[in-house]
Tab-separated table of C-alpha atoms and ligand atoms in Angstrom:
chain	number	residue	atom	x	y	z
A	13	MET	CA	0.000	0.000	0.000
A	14	LYS	CA	1.310	3.294	-1.095
A	15	GLN	CA	-0.280	5.079	1.887
A	16	GLU	CA	1.807	2.961	4.179
A	17	GLU	CA	4.873	3.966	2.303
A	18	ILE	CA	4.045	7.578	3.053
A	19	LYS	CA	3.897	6.775	6.738
A	20	ALA	CA	7.162	4.884	6.552
A	21	ILE	CA	8.871	7.823	4.896
A	22	LEU	CA	7.397	10.192	7.476
A	23	ASP	CA	8.925	8.039	10.174
A	24	GLU	CA	12.226	8.100	8.356
A	25	LEU	CA	12.093	11.890	8.224
A	26	LYS	CA	11.512	12.071	11.947
A	27	ARG	CA	14.620	10.057	12.567
A	28	THR	CA	16.766	11.971	10.079
A	29	LYS	CA	19.479	14.274	11.366
A	30	LEU	CA	21.137	16.501	8.788
A	31	GLN	CA	24.354	18.226	9.642
A	32	THR	CA	26.965	18.237	6.934
A	33	GLU	CA	26.653	19.600	3.452
A	34	GLU	CA	26.951	16.086	2.064
A	35	GLU	CA	24.170	14.769	4.286
A	36	ILE	CA	21.896	17.580	3.251
A	37	GLN	CA	22.523	17.102	-0.460
A	38	ALA	CA	22.143	13.349	-0.196
A	39	PHE	CA	18.829	13.852	1.591
A	40	LYS	CA	17.623	16.129	-1.163
A	41	ALA	CA	18.469	13.571	-3.801
A	42	LYS	CA	16.974	10.707	-1.842
A	43	TYR	CA	13.585	12.294	-1.153
A	44	LEU	CA	13.045	15.413	-3.203
A	45	GLY	CA	15.064	14.790	-6.346
A	46	LYS	CA	13.494	13.677	-9.637
A	47	LYS	CA	14.208	10.102	-8.784
A	48	GLY	CA	13.629	10.615	-5.107
A	49	LYS	CA	11.218	8.586	-3.033
A	50	ILE	CA	8.526	11.247	-2.930
A	51	SER	CA	8.591	11.859	-6.663
A	52	ILE	CA	8.274	8.156	-7.308
A	53	LEU	CA	5.306	7.969	-4.985
A	54	SER	CA	3.646	10.818	-6.879
A	55	SER	CA	3.911	8.854	-10.094
A	56	PHE	CA	1.632	6.199	-8.570
A	57	MET	CA	-1.164	8.705	-8.160
A	58	ARG	CA	-3.083	7.390	-11.135
A	59	GLU	CA	-3.052	3.849	-9.771
A	60	ILE	CA	-4.705	4.841	-6.539
A	61	ASP	CA	-8.348	4.103	-6.083
A	62	PRO	CA	-10.163	7.317	-7.125
A	63	LYS	CA	-11.932	7.457	-3.776
A	64	GLU	CA	-8.689	7.560	-1.931
A	65	ARG	CA	-6.834	9.689	-4.421
A	66	LYS	CA	-7.662	12.997	-2.775
A	67	SER	CA	-6.491	12.014	0.674
A	68	PHE	CA	-3.479	10.294	-0.811
A	69	GLY	CA	-2.617	13.517	-2.650
A	70	GLU	CA	-2.989	15.523	0.536
A	71	GLU	CA	-0.815	13.168	2.493
A	72	LEU	CA	1.779	13.224	-0.244
A	73	ASN	CA	1.800	16.992	-0.269
A	74	GLN	CA	2.152	17.027	3.467
A	75	LEU	CA	5.066	14.625	3.169
A	76	ARG	CA	6.743	16.745	0.499
A	77	SER	CA	6.457	19.920	2.494
A	78	GLU	CA	7.849	18.268	5.607
A	79	ALA	CA	10.814	16.947	3.641
A	80	GLU	CA	11.338	20.358	2.109
A	81	GLU	CA	11.166	22.052	5.461
A	82	LEU	CA	13.680	19.631	6.890
A	83	TYR	CA	15.983	20.253	3.972
A	84	GLN	CA	15.632	24.074	4.129
A	85	SER	CA	16.108	24.360	7.852
A	86	ALA	CA	19.199	22.132	7.749
A	87	LEU	CA	20.610	24.304	4.981
A	88	THR	CA	19.912	27.520	6.876
A	89	LYS	CA	21.488	26.128	10.004
A	90	LEU	CA	24.572	25.123	8.090
A	91	GLU	CA	24.921	28.587	6.562
A	92	GLU	CA	24.468	30.209	9.935
A	93	ALA	CA	27.131	27.992	11.417
A	94	ARG	CA	29.525	28.857	8.614
A	95	LEU	CA	28.924	32.576	9.039
A	96	GLU	CA	29.423	32.320	12.758
A	97	GLU	CA	32.705	30.512	12.210
A	98	LYS	CA	33.843	33.166	9.760
A	99	LEU	CA	32.965	35.974	12.136
A	100	GLN	CA	34.868	34.255	14.892
A	101	LYS	CA	37.916	33.881	12.707
A	102	GLU	CA	37.865	37.444	11.460
A	103	SER	CA	37.062	39.144	14.701
A	104	ILE	CA	39.344	42.029	15.569
A	105	ASP	CA	40.828	42.395	18.956
A	106	ILE	CA	40.230	46.059	19.623
A	107	THR	CA	42.306	45.923	22.767
A	108	LEU	CA	45.514	45.352	20.796
A	109	PRO	CA	47.820	48.380	20.564
A	110	ALA	CA	47.329	50.258	17.280
A	111	THR	CA	49.994	50.704	14.608
A	112	LYS	CA	50.989	54.311	14.334
A	113	ILE	CA	50.158	55.807	10.969
A	114	ARG	CA	52.592	58.454	9.899
A	115	GLN	CA	50.947	61.491	8.518
A	116	GLY	CA	52.216	62.787	5.219
A	117	ALA	CA	52.693	66.436	4.409
A	118	PRO	CA	52.705	68.281	1.119
A	119	ASN	CA	56.105	69.230	-0.242
A	120	ILE	CA	56.628	72.827	0.735
A	121	LEU	CA	57.799	73.846	-2.722
A	122	GLU	CA	54.768	72.295	-4.365
A	123	LYS	CA	52.598	74.048	-1.865
A	124	LEU	CA	54.076	77.417	-2.646
A	125	ILE	CA	53.638	76.828	-6.360
A	126	GLU	CA	50.022	75.875	-5.784
A	127	GLU	CA	49.467	79.098	-3.884
A	128	VAL	CA	50.841	81.128	-6.799
A	129	GLU	CA	48.712	79.089	-9.211
A	130	GLU	CA	45.638	79.800	-7.163
A	131	VAL	CA	46.109	83.581	-7.082
A	132	CYS	CA	46.877	83.648	-10.785
A	133	MET	CA	43.897	81.467	-11.654
A	134	SER	CA	41.694	83.851	-9.683
A	135	MET	CA	42.922	86.547	-12.097
A	136	GLY	CA	42.017	84.434	-15.112
A	137	TYR	CA	45.371	82.784	-15.820
A	138	ASP	CA	45.667	79.259	-17.157
A	139	VAL	CA	48.343	76.969	-15.783
A	140	VAL	CA	50.340	75.453	-18.648
A	141	ASP	CA	53.198	73.052	-19.082
A	142	GLY	CA	56.200	72.833	-21.329
A	143	PRO	CA	58.927	70.287	-22.033
A	144	GLU	CA	62.028	70.159	-19.863
A	145	ILE	CA	64.038	68.877	-22.804
A	146	GLU	CA	63.843	71.894	-25.021
A	147	GLU	CA	65.098	73.193	-28.320
A	148	ASP	CA	67.675	75.956	-28.426
A	149	LYS	CA	65.261	77.778	-30.704
A	150	TYR	CA	62.657	78.171	-27.935
A	151	ASN	CA	64.976	78.434	-24.965
A	152	PHE	CA	67.089	81.192	-26.543
A	153	GLU	CA	66.654	82.223	-30.144
A	154	MET	CA	62.987	83.085	-30.152
A	155	LEU	CA	63.500	84.861	-26.852
A	156	ASN	CA	65.737	87.285	-28.697
A	157	ILE	CA	68.969	85.596	-27.585
A	158	PRO	CA	70.721	84.579	-30.795
A	159	LYS	CA	73.633	82.121	-30.930
A	160	GLY	CA	76.843	83.663	-29.679
A	161	HIS	CA	75.062	86.335	-27.684
A	162	PRO	CA	76.773	87.012	-24.335
A	163	ALA	CA	73.395	86.786	-22.527
A	164	ARG	CA	73.645	83.027	-22.989
A	165	ASP	CA	76.700	82.854	-20.780
A	166	ALA	CA	74.664	83.833	-17.742
A	167	GLN	CA	72.727	80.592	-18.105
A	168	ASP	CA	75.290	77.834	-18.128
A	169	THR	CA	73.198	75.376	-20.045
A	170	PHE	CA	73.150	71.578	-20.191
A	171	TYR	CA	73.249	70.662	-23.869
A	172	ILE	CA	72.009	67.197	-24.706
A	173	GLU	CA	72.554	66.923	-28.422
A	174	GLY	CA	74.885	69.237	-30.272
A	175	GLU	CA	73.810	72.830	-30.069
A	176	GLU	CA	70.127	72.333	-30.602
A	177	ILE	CA	68.704	70.176	-27.821
A	178	LEU	CA	69.137	71.188	-24.221
A	179	LEU	CA	67.635	71.013	-20.750
A	180	ARG	CA	65.712	74.243	-20.494
A	181	SER	CA	67.642	76.788	-18.476
A	182	GLN	CA	64.520	78.828	-17.807
A	183	THR	CA	60.746	78.448	-18.115
A	184	SER	CA	60.620	81.388	-20.542
A	185	PRO	CA	60.494	79.110	-23.648
A	186	VAL	CA	56.947	78.306	-22.586
A	187	GLN	CA	56.133	81.931	-23.450
A	188	VAL	CA	57.170	81.244	-27.025
A	189	ARG	CA	55.313	77.946	-27.217
A	190	THR	CA	52.135	79.541	-25.853
A	191	MET	CA	52.289	82.420	-28.303
A	192	LEU	CA	52.863	80.093	-31.232
A	193	LYS	CA	49.739	78.203	-30.206
A	194	GLY	CA	47.805	81.477	-30.022
A	195	LYS	CA	48.787	82.177	-33.662
A	196	GLY	CA	48.800	85.918	-33.082
A	197	GLU	CA	45.057	85.876	-32.746
A	198	VAL	CA	44.061	85.523	-29.115
A	199	PRO	CA	45.023	87.261	-25.895
A	200	ILE	CA	47.114	85.173	-23.512
A	201	ARG	CA	47.213	84.757	-19.748
A	202	VAL	CA	49.290	81.845	-18.579
A	203	ILE	CA	51.607	80.812	-15.829
A	204	CYS	CA	53.966	77.901	-16.083
A	205	PRO	CA	55.621	76.485	-13.011
A	206	GLY	CA	58.313	73.983	-13.826
A	207	LYS	CA	61.776	72.564	-13.464
A	208	THR	CA	64.772	74.281	-14.994
A	209	TYR	CA	68.420	73.276	-15.187
A	210	ARG	CA	71.789	75.020	-15.141
A	211	ARG	CA	75.330	73.796	-14.751
A	212	ASP	CA	75.733	75.136	-11.230
A	213	ASP	CA	77.600	73.537	-8.375
A	214	ASP	CA	75.065	72.686	-5.704
A	215	ASP	CA	75.339	74.588	-2.459
A	216	ALA	CA	73.006	76.303	0.011
A	217	THR	CA	71.749	78.783	-2.559
A	218	HIS	CA	72.429	77.070	-5.891
A	219	SER	CA	71.100	73.926	-7.484
A	220	HIS	CA	71.641	72.421	-10.926
A	221	GLN	CA	67.903	71.834	-10.958
A	222	PHE	CA	65.476	74.415	-9.670
A	223	MET	CA	61.925	75.626	-10.189
A	224	GLN	CA	60.709	78.771	-11.869
A	225	ILE	CA	57.214	80.129	-12.185
A	226	GLU	CA	56.841	81.864	-15.500
A	227	GLY	CA	54.014	84.263	-16.253
A	228	LEU	CA	52.910	85.758	-19.558
A	229	LEU	CA	50.094	88.093	-20.419
A	230	VAL	CA	49.531	89.323	-23.955
A	231	ASP	CA	46.657	91.604	-24.867
A	232	ARG	CA	46.056	95.091	-26.216
A	233	ASN	CA	47.441	98.197	-24.475
A	234	ILE	CA	49.352	96.372	-21.787
A	235	SER	CA	51.898	98.425	-19.891
A	236	LEU	CA	54.369	98.154	-17.058
A	237	SER	CA	51.696	99.323	-14.622
A	238	ASP	CA	49.604	96.220	-15.398
A	239	LEU	CA	52.635	94.128	-14.514
A	240	LYS	CA	53.112	96.040	-11.286
A	241	GLY	CA	49.472	95.574	-10.287
A	242	THR	CA	49.603	91.855	-11.023
A	243	ILE	CA	52.851	91.257	-9.139
A	244	ASP	CA	51.438	93.254	-6.241
A	245	VAL	CA	48.401	90.970	-5.963
A	246	ILE	CA	50.562	87.812	-6.048
A	247	VAL	CA	53.058	89.105	-3.528
A	248	LYS	CA	50.438	90.341	-1.065
A	249	LYS	CA	48.640	87.017	-1.191
A	250	LEU	CA	51.840	85.111	-0.527
A	251	PHE	CA	53.689	87.309	1.909
A	252	GLY	CA	51.028	89.492	3.522
A	253	GLU	CA	48.893	92.537	2.788
A	254	ASP	CA	51.404	95.019	4.171
A	255	VAL	CA	54.213	93.895	1.865
A	256	GLU	CA	55.125	96.384	-0.858
A	257	THR	CA	56.707	95.878	-4.273
A	258	ARG	CA	59.298	97.935	-6.021
A	259	PHE	CA	60.724	97.675	-9.525
A	260	ARG	CA	64.395	98.232	-10.259
A	261	PRO	CA	65.652	98.629	-13.815
A	262	SER	CA	67.293	95.470	-15.094
A	263	TYR	CA	68.168	93.762	-18.331
A	264	TYR	CA	66.724	90.744	-20.068
A	265	GLN	CA	66.902	90.150	-23.790
A	266	PHE	CA	63.253	89.230	-24.098
A	267	THR	CA	61.750	92.168	-22.228
A	268	GLU	CA	62.028	95.915	-22.756
A	269	PRO	CA	61.977	97.579	-20.329
A	270	SER	CA	63.141	94.880	-17.931
A	271	VAL	CA	62.857	95.036	-14.195
A	272	GLU	CA	63.911	93.269	-11.063
A	273	VAL	CA	61.031	92.845	-8.633
A	274	ASP	CA	61.789	93.549	-4.979
A	275	ILE	CA	59.396	93.170	-2.094
A	276	SER	CA	59.670	95.027	1.183
A	277	CYS	CA	61.071	92.694	3.809
A	278	PHE	CA	58.120	90.941	5.422
A	279	ASN	CA	60.325	89.963	8.311
A	280	CYS	CA	61.676	93.289	9.559
A	281	LYS	CA	59.178	95.484	7.733
A	282	GLY	CA	61.967	97.400	6.081
A	283	LYS	CA	64.086	98.052	9.154
A	284	GLY	CA	66.851	95.746	7.996
A	285	CYS	CA	67.510	92.165	9.074
A	286	SER	CA	69.453	89.085	8.018
A	287	ILE	CA	66.809	87.954	5.505
A	288	CYS	CA	66.953	91.222	3.531
A	289	LYS	CA	70.665	91.630	4.232
A	290	LYS	CA	69.906	94.869	6.051
A	291	THR	CA	68.500	96.550	2.945
A	292	GLY	CA	64.805	96.283	3.786
A	293	TRP	CA	64.122	94.796	0.329
A	294	ILE	CA	64.248	91.292	-1.162
A	295	THR	CA	64.469	90.430	-4.863
A	296	ILE	CA	62.007	87.735	-5.899
A	297	ALA	CA	61.537	87.907	-9.674
A	298	GLY	CA	62.678	89.150	-13.028
A	299	ALA	CA	60.056	90.703	-15.249
A	300	GLY	CA	59.312	93.217	-17.954
A	301	VAL	CA	57.311	94.253	-20.960
A	302	VAL	CA	57.573	91.630	-23.711
A	303	HIS	CA	60.106	92.717	-26.338
A	304	PRO	CA	58.529	93.513	-29.732
A	305	ASN	CA	60.980	91.109	-31.389
A	306	VAL	CA	59.744	88.261	-29.205
A	307	LEU	CA	56.112	89.037	-30.004
A	308	ARG	CA	56.889	89.248	-33.705
A	309	MET	CA	58.943	86.045	-33.855
A	310	SER	CA	56.052	84.159	-32.220
A	311	GLY	CA	53.450	85.561	-34.555
A	312	TYR	CA	52.026	88.421	-32.500
A	313	ASP	CA	52.050	91.790	-34.274
A	314	PRO	CA	53.635	94.268	-31.826
A	315	LYS	CA	51.620	97.082	-33.417
A	316	ILE	CA	48.461	95.418	-32.121
A	317	TRP	CA	49.584	93.348	-29.182
A	318	SER	CA	51.620	94.099	-26.104
A	319	GLY	CA	52.318	92.128	-22.976
A	320	PHE	CA	54.277	91.538	-19.845
A	321	ALA	CA	56.157	88.557	-18.493
A	322	PHE	CA	57.607	87.556	-15.179
A	323	GLY	CA	59.705	84.764	-13.771
A	324	PHE	CA	59.751	83.865	-10.086
A	325	GLY	CA	62.353	81.668	-8.500
A	326	ALA	CA	60.207	79.181	-6.618
A	327	GLU	CA	62.868	77.931	-4.194
A	328	ARG	CA	63.867	81.443	-3.316
A	329	MET	CA	60.289	82.374	-2.539
A	330	ALA	CA	59.769	79.261	-0.425
A	331	MET	CA	63.060	79.833	1.397
A	332	LEU	CA	61.991	83.334	2.259
A	333	LYS	CA	58.463	82.417	3.205
A	334	TYR	CA	59.419	79.460	5.366
A	335	ASP	CA	62.753	80.746	6.596
A	336	ILE	CA	64.793	77.959	5.031
A	337	GLN	CA	68.534	78.492	4.971
A	338	ASP	CA	69.599	75.721	2.643
A	339	LEU	CA	68.025	75.132	-0.754
A	340	ARG	CA	69.063	71.480	-0.749
A	341	VAL	CA	66.396	70.544	1.789
A	342	PHE	CA	63.798	70.775	-0.981
A	343	TYR	CA	65.450	67.964	-2.840
A	344	ASN	CA	66.385	65.538	-0.157
A	345	THR	CA	63.896	63.511	1.795
A	346	ASP	CA	65.003	64.158	5.322
A	347	LEU	CA	61.810	63.732	7.299
A	348	ARG	CA	63.119	65.867	10.137
A	349	GLU	CA	63.378	68.788	7.764
A	350	LEU	CA	59.960	68.133	6.287
A	351	LYS	CA	58.502	68.019	9.789
A	352	ARG	CA	60.081	71.364	10.471
A	353	PHE	CA	58.093	72.887	7.606
A	354	ASP	CA	54.964	71.370	9.054
A	355	ARG	CA	55.579	73.088	12.339
A	356	LYS	CA	56.268	76.368	10.716
A	357	GLU	CA	53.004	76.169	8.876
A	358	LYS	CA	51.044	75.283	11.946
A	359	GLU	CA	52.453	78.308	13.730
A	360	GLU	CA	51.383	80.385	10.793
A	361	ASN	CA	47.828	79.142	10.813
A	362	ASP	CA	47.368	79.385	14.583
B	402	DAH	N1	64.008	83.692	-17.429
B	402	DAH	C1	64.674	84.644	-16.549
B	402	DAH	C2	65.809	83.934	-15.838
B	402	DAH	O1	65.782	82.739	-15.752
B	402	DAH	C3	63.694	85.207	-15.566
B	402	DAH	C4	62.753	86.133	-16.230
B	402	DAH	C5	63.060	87.456	-16.364
B	402	DAH	C6	61.561	85.687	-16.741
B	402	DAH	C7	62.201	88.338	-16.963
B	402	DAH	C8	60.679	86.534	-17.360
B	402	DAH	C9	61.028	87.877	-17.470
B	402	DAH	O2	59.537	86.162	-17.874
B	402	DAH	O3	60.155	88.724	-18.065
B	402	DAH	O4	66.693	84.569	-15.368
């Protein structure tokens, strides 16, 4: 009798204990699978006396759901046990002493450059880039410094290939590259911070590699007073509102007139101290009105366009601002020195 088989299976279920994955899967196959006991019983449905078919069906359904429940609850229990085990294994002992995480700090030179970038961007300047391996043409010739000109001697240049390829000795070639891109058609406002190279012996104030921040503005009716106003804004933002600027006549081949930019000593306020070498003033940049030859060579008609340019020495500015005596600290990785800058900054912000 098939009904008796149902009872027998029910008894079996009562006695079944499922623990391992294998047991559970074997159970599924044995009772619930296509060839499982319950499925086989279902296939006898048609042979059952029609009067008993309904109750047989009900009992069979009851049996199936009990088997399914047994299977499901065993599976759930197993998963719970696994999760519990995993949690136990991965638990973190919060009473253990923590590893100290060292805090990084921005490189002071980068930070200074970013400050200059920010002020300039607020005045509508774009920050541009140029190659460090440069052509003589851009580094000198198109800046109005022809071959053999004595002005070249001041920049003891690293030549890479013959007389044409060099490591740029200044960021000024970016002026030329920017103007060439502008094709003599659009006004220009760019700054270019970047590495420059000269054949200097390294010491506290010299480095064969250093950073300049070049600026160029080309538009109509630009004069020296525009340059002065611009430099004034940058300087005040970097060194303080009470710092003044002064221009001294100077000479650069690519600007006419050329100036040397001094700022009043932010340290002694002009009284004279070691930073300003008792003069009350500190030189921080070279600048001037772009030479008509330079405009012309780069495709800007000097009858229409005029402009100014400036070049800051980034290390010098950072040394002044953060009272650093030796330029080499920018290029080594002595953490004690870097920490010192941190402190200095904190004092400043307090
Ligand atoms: N390139 C110059 C140097 O390295 C600095 C400089 C002077 C840049 C005057 C300028 C400028 O743009 O107008 O000595």
